[in-house]
Structures are given as structure tokens and as C-alpha cells.
Short mmCIF file of C-alpha atoms in Angstrom, two decimals:
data_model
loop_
_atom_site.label_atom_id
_atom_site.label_comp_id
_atom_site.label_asym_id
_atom_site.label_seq_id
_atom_site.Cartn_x
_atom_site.Cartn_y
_atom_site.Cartn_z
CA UNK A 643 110.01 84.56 90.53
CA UNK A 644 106.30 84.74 91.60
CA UNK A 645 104.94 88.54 92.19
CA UNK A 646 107.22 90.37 90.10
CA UNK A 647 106.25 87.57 86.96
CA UNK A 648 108.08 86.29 84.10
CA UNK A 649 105.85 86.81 81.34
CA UNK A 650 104.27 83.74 81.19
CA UNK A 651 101.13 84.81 82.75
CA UNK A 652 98.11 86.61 80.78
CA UNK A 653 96.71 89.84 81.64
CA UNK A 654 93.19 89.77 82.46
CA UNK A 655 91.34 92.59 80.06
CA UNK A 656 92.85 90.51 77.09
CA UNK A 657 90.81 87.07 77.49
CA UNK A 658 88.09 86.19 79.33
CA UNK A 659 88.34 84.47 82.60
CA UNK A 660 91.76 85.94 83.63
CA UNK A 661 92.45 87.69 86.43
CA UNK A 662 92.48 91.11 86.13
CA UNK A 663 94.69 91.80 89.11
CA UNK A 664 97.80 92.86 87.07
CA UNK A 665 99.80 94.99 85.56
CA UNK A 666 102.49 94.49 83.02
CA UNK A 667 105.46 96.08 81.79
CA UNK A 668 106.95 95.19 78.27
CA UNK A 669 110.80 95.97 77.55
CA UNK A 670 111.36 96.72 73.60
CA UNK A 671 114.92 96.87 71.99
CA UNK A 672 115.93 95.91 68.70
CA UNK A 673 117.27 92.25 68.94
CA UNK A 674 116.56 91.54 72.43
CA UNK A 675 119.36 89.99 73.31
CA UNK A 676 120.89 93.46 74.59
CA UNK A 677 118.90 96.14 75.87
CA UNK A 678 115.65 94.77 76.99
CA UNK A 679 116.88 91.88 78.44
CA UNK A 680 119.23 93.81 80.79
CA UNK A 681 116.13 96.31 81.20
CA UNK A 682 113.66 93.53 81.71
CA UNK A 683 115.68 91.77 84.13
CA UNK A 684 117.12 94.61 86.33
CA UNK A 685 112.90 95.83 86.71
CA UNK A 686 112.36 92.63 88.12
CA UNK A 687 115.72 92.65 90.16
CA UNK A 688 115.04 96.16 92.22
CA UNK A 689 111.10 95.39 92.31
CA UNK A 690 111.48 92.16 94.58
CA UNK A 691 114.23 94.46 96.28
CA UNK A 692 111.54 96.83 97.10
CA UNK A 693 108.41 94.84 97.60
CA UNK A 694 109.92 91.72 99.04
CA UNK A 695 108.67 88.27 98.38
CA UNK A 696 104.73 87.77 97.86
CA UNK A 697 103.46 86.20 101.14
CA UNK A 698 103.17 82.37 101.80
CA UNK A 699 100.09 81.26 99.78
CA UNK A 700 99.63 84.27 97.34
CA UNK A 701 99.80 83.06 94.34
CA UNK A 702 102.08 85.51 93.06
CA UNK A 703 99.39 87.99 94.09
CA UNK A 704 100.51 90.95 96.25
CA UNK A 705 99.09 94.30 98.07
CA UNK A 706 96.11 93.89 95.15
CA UNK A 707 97.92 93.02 92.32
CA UNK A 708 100.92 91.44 90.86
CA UNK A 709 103.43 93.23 88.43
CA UNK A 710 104.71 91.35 85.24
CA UNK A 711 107.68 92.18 83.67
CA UNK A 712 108.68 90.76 80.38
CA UNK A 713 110.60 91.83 77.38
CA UNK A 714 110.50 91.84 72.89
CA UNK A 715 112.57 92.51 69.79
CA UNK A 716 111.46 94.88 67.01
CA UNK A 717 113.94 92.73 64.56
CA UNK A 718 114.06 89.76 68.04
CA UNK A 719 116.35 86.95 67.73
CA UNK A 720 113.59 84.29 68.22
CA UNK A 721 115.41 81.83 70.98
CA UNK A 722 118.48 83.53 71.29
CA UNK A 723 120.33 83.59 74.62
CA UNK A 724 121.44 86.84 75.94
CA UNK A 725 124.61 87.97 74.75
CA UNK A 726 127.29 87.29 77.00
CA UNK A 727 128.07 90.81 78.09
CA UNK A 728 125.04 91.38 79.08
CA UNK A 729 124.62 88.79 81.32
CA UNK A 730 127.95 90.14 83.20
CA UNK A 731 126.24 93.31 83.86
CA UNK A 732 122.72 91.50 85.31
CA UNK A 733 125.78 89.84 87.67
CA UNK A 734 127.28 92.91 88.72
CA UNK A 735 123.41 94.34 90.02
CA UNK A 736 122.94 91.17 91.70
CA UNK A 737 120.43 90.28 89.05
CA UNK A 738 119.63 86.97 87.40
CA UNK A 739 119.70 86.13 83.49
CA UNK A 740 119.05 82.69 84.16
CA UNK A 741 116.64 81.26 81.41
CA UNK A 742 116.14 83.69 79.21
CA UNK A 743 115.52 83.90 75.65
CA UNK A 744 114.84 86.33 72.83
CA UNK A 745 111.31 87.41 71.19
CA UNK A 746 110.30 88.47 68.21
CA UNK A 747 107.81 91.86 69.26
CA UNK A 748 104.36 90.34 68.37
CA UNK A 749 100.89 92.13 67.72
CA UNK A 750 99.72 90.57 71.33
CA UNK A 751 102.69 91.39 73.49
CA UNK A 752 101.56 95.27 72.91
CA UNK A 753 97.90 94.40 73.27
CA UNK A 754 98.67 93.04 76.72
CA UNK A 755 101.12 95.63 77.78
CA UNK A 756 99.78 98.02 79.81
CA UNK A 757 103.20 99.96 80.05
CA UNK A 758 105.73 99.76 76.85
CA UNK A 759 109.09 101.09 77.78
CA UNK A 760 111.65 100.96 74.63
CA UNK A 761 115.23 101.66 74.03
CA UNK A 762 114.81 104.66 71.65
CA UNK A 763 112.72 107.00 69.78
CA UNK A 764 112.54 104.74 67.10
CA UNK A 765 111.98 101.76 68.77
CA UNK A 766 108.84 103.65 70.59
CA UNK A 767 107.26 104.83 66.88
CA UNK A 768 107.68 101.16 66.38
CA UNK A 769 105.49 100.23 68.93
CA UNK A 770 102.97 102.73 68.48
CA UNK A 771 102.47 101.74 64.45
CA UNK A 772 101.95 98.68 65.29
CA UNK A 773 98.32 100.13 66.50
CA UNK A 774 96.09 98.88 69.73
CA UNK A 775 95.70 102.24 71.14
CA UNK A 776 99.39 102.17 72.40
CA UNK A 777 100.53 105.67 72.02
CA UNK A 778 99.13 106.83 75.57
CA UNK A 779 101.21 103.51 77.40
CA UNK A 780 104.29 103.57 74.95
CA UNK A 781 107.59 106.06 76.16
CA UNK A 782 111.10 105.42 75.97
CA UNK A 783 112.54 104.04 79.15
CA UNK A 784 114.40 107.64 79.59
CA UNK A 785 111.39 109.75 78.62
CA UNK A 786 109.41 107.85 81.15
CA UNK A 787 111.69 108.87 83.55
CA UNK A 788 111.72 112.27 82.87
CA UNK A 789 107.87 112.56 82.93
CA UNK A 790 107.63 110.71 86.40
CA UNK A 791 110.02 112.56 88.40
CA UNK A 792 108.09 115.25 87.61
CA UNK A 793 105.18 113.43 89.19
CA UNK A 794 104.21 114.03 92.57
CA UNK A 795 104.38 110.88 94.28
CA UNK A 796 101.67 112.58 96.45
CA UNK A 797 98.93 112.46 93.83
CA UNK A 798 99.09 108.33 93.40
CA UNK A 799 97.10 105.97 94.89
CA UNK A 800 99.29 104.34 98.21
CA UNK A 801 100.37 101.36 97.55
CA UNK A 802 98.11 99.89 100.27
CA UNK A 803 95.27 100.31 97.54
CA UNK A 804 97.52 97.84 95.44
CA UNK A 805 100.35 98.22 93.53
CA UNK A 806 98.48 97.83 89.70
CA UNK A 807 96.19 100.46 90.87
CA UNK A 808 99.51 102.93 91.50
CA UNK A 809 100.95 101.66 88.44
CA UNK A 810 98.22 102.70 86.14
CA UNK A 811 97.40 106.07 88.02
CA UNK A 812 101.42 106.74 87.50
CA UNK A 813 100.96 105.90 83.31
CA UNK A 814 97.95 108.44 82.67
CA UNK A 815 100.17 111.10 84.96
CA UNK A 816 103.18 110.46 82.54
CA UNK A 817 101.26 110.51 79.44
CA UNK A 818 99.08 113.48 80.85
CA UNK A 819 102.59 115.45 80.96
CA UNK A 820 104.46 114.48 77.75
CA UNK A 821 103.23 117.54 75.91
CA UNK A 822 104.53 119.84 78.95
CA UNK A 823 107.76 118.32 79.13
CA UNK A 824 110.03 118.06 76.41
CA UNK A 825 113.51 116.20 76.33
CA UNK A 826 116.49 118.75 76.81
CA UNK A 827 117.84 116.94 73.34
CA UNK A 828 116.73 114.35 70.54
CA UNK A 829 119.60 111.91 71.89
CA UNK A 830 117.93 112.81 75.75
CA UNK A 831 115.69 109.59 75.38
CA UNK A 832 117.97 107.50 73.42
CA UNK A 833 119.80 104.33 75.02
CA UNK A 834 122.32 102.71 72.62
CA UNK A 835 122.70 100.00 71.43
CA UNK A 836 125.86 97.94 72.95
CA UNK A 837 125.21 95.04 70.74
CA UNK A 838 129.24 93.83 69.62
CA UNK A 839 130.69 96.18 71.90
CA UNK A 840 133.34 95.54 74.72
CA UNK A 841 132.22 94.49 78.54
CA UNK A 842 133.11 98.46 79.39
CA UNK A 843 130.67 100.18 76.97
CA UNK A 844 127.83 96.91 78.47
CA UNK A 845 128.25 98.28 81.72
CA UNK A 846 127.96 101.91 80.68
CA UNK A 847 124.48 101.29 79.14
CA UNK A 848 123.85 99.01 82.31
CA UNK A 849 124.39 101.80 84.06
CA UNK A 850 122.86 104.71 82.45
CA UNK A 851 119.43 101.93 82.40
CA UNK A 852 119.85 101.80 86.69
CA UNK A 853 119.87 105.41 86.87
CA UNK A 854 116.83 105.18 84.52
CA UNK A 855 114.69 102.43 86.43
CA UNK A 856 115.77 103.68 89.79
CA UNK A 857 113.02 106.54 89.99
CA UNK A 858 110.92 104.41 87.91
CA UNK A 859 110.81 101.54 90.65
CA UNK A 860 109.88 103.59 93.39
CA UNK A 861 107.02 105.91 91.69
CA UNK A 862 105.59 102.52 90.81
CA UNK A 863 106.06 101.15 94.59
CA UNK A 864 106.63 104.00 96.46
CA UNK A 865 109.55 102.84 98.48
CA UNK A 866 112.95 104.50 97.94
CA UNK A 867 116.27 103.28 97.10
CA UNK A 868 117.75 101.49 100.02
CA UNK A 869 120.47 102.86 101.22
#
């Protein structure tokens, strides 16, 4: 899918030449066969929703930018497929697993990142050892939440000045208000790992990670949940 991207393409900052046009989101889990990939591929799902198709002869580009959305392993299964279950809850969104395959978290897939969302606590301390300034663009997926709904949707940039422009202004906001708002509980930010478990506990996670990415998706675009 061109717009909402697929990983493959580099963000500009990193190496010379590159367009600097975009802004990209990195799922973390542990294997990435689970978590991330449903979390990676349900982002890119309910972005096209909201956003639409990039125009005729864009490039990918859209409304000054173009979002990519890709997703790592802490301990990744290197190749893997995603696990079955998984898959099943992508289909029951309407979204599509087709191609994908597990990663192994590298050095540059945090360099590039300019928004880390991970599974859990420990998954985000992960991240953040790992170095490259990260700590200000690293959150689990349900602290992130937390932070923007607090967030005046007011305060961003409309998303007629571009989309990566909104994006970044909504990641200093976040990390701006992490010291002023604290999770109720540790296990607040956690999402569990499902990895082995039946199809029912698969869609549970797949659905606590749509309630999680719903007010996510529209801070970052500014359009709401169709009804």
C-alpha cells in the first residue's frame, strides 16, 4: 500500500538524499509474530480508512507527507510468518497480513523511527537502552494513548499543513505530558502477550490494541472514527 508505507522506504534525516517528507511509526513486541504484527497492520488498516488512497501520481506522497508503518522483535523470529491466530484477527478488522514476516529489532529501525510504540513496559526500556536519543519518541502503545487523549486536538497543526508535520507536533505533546500523567496501574500500559494461546484470548488482545489505536489514528489525522 503506497501512503500509509510498508517499511521498505527510508526516512529522510537518516541518509542523505532522502526525502524528508515522512514520518514513521515502529511496532515493538517480543517475537513479532504476535503483537506488533497485529499492531503494525491494523495502523495501516484504519489510516488508509481515514486518509483514503494517495492521489493518482503521488508517489505515495500525501497532504505533505507520507506515514510509514512498520514493525520489530526484541527476541524477532527473523522470517517468520505471523502466527496463525493472528492473522484471523487482521481478518476480522478487515485488515490484511498478506506478506509479512518477522524482524529481529535492529540498532537502525530505532534510529529511523520517529515514533516507537511497544507492547509493554519492558519492551519500551528495551528500546530506549538501545540508545539514539529514543526516550522522548518511545511509549507503550497504551501509554501513548493515555497521553494523547489528553491532548487537545486543537493545539496540532491541521492536517492541511501535512500529516508528518501533525504527527511530530502530536509526539513532543505526548512526551511533554508523561511526567503529568501517570498510568492508573503498572499493568495500565501492558498488552500481553497471546503468543500459544487460543483464537478467543487473539481476539481479546486484538481488541484491547483497536481500542488503543482508535484515538491514536485520529490525533495523528484528525478525522474521527466513522461511524
Amino acid at each position: 500500500m503506497r501512503g500509509i508505507g510498508n517499511g521498505d522506504e527510508t526516512r529522510g534525516p537518516v541518509e542523505p538524499g532522502l526525502p524528508r517528507d515522512a514520518f514513521r511509526i515502529l511496532h515493538v513486541s517480543t517475537g513479532n509474530v504476535c503483537r506488533s504484527p497485529i499492531t503494525e497492520r491494523l495502523t495501516r488498516h484504519f489510516l488508509a480508512d481515514r486518509l483514503g488512497d494517495p492521489p493518482p501520481g503521488s508517489a505515495g506522497r500525501r497532504l505533505g507527507g507520507e506515514l510509514i508503518v512498520e514493525s520489530a522483535g526484541t527476541w524477532g523470529h527473523e522470517g517468520a510468518p505471523m502466527e496463525a491466530n493472528a492473522e484471523t484477527v487482521l481478518a476480522d478488522f478487515g485488515a490484511d497480513a498478506t506478506g509479512f514476516t518477522g524482524r529481529e529489532l535492529l540498532d537502525e529501525h530505532v534510529i529511523r523511527a520517529d515514533l516507537v510504540l511497544t507492547a509493554t513496559r519492558d519492551h519500551r526500556a528495551q528500546v530506549i537502552s538501545m540508545g539514539h536519543s529514543a526516550g522522548l519518541r518511545t511509549f507503550t502503545l497504551k501509554e501513548f494513548t493515555r497521553l494523547v487523549k489528553a491532548i487537545d486536538p486543537a493545539t496540532l497543526p491541521p492536517l492541511e499543513d501535512g500529516v508528518v508535520e501533525r504527527a511530530r507536533a502530536l509526539v513532543r505533546a505526548a512526551a511533554a505530558l508523561r511526567g503529568w500523567l501517570l498510568a492508573p496501574t503498572a499493568e495500565a500500559d501492558e498488552v500481553y502477550d497471546p503468543y500459544g494461546a487460543p483464537l478467543p484470548f487473539f481476539r481479546s488482545i486484538g481488541d484491547e490494541i483497536h481500542q488503543a489505536l482508535d484515538p491514536v489514528v485520529t490525533a495523528l489525522t484528525g478525522v474521527p472514527t466513522r461511524a
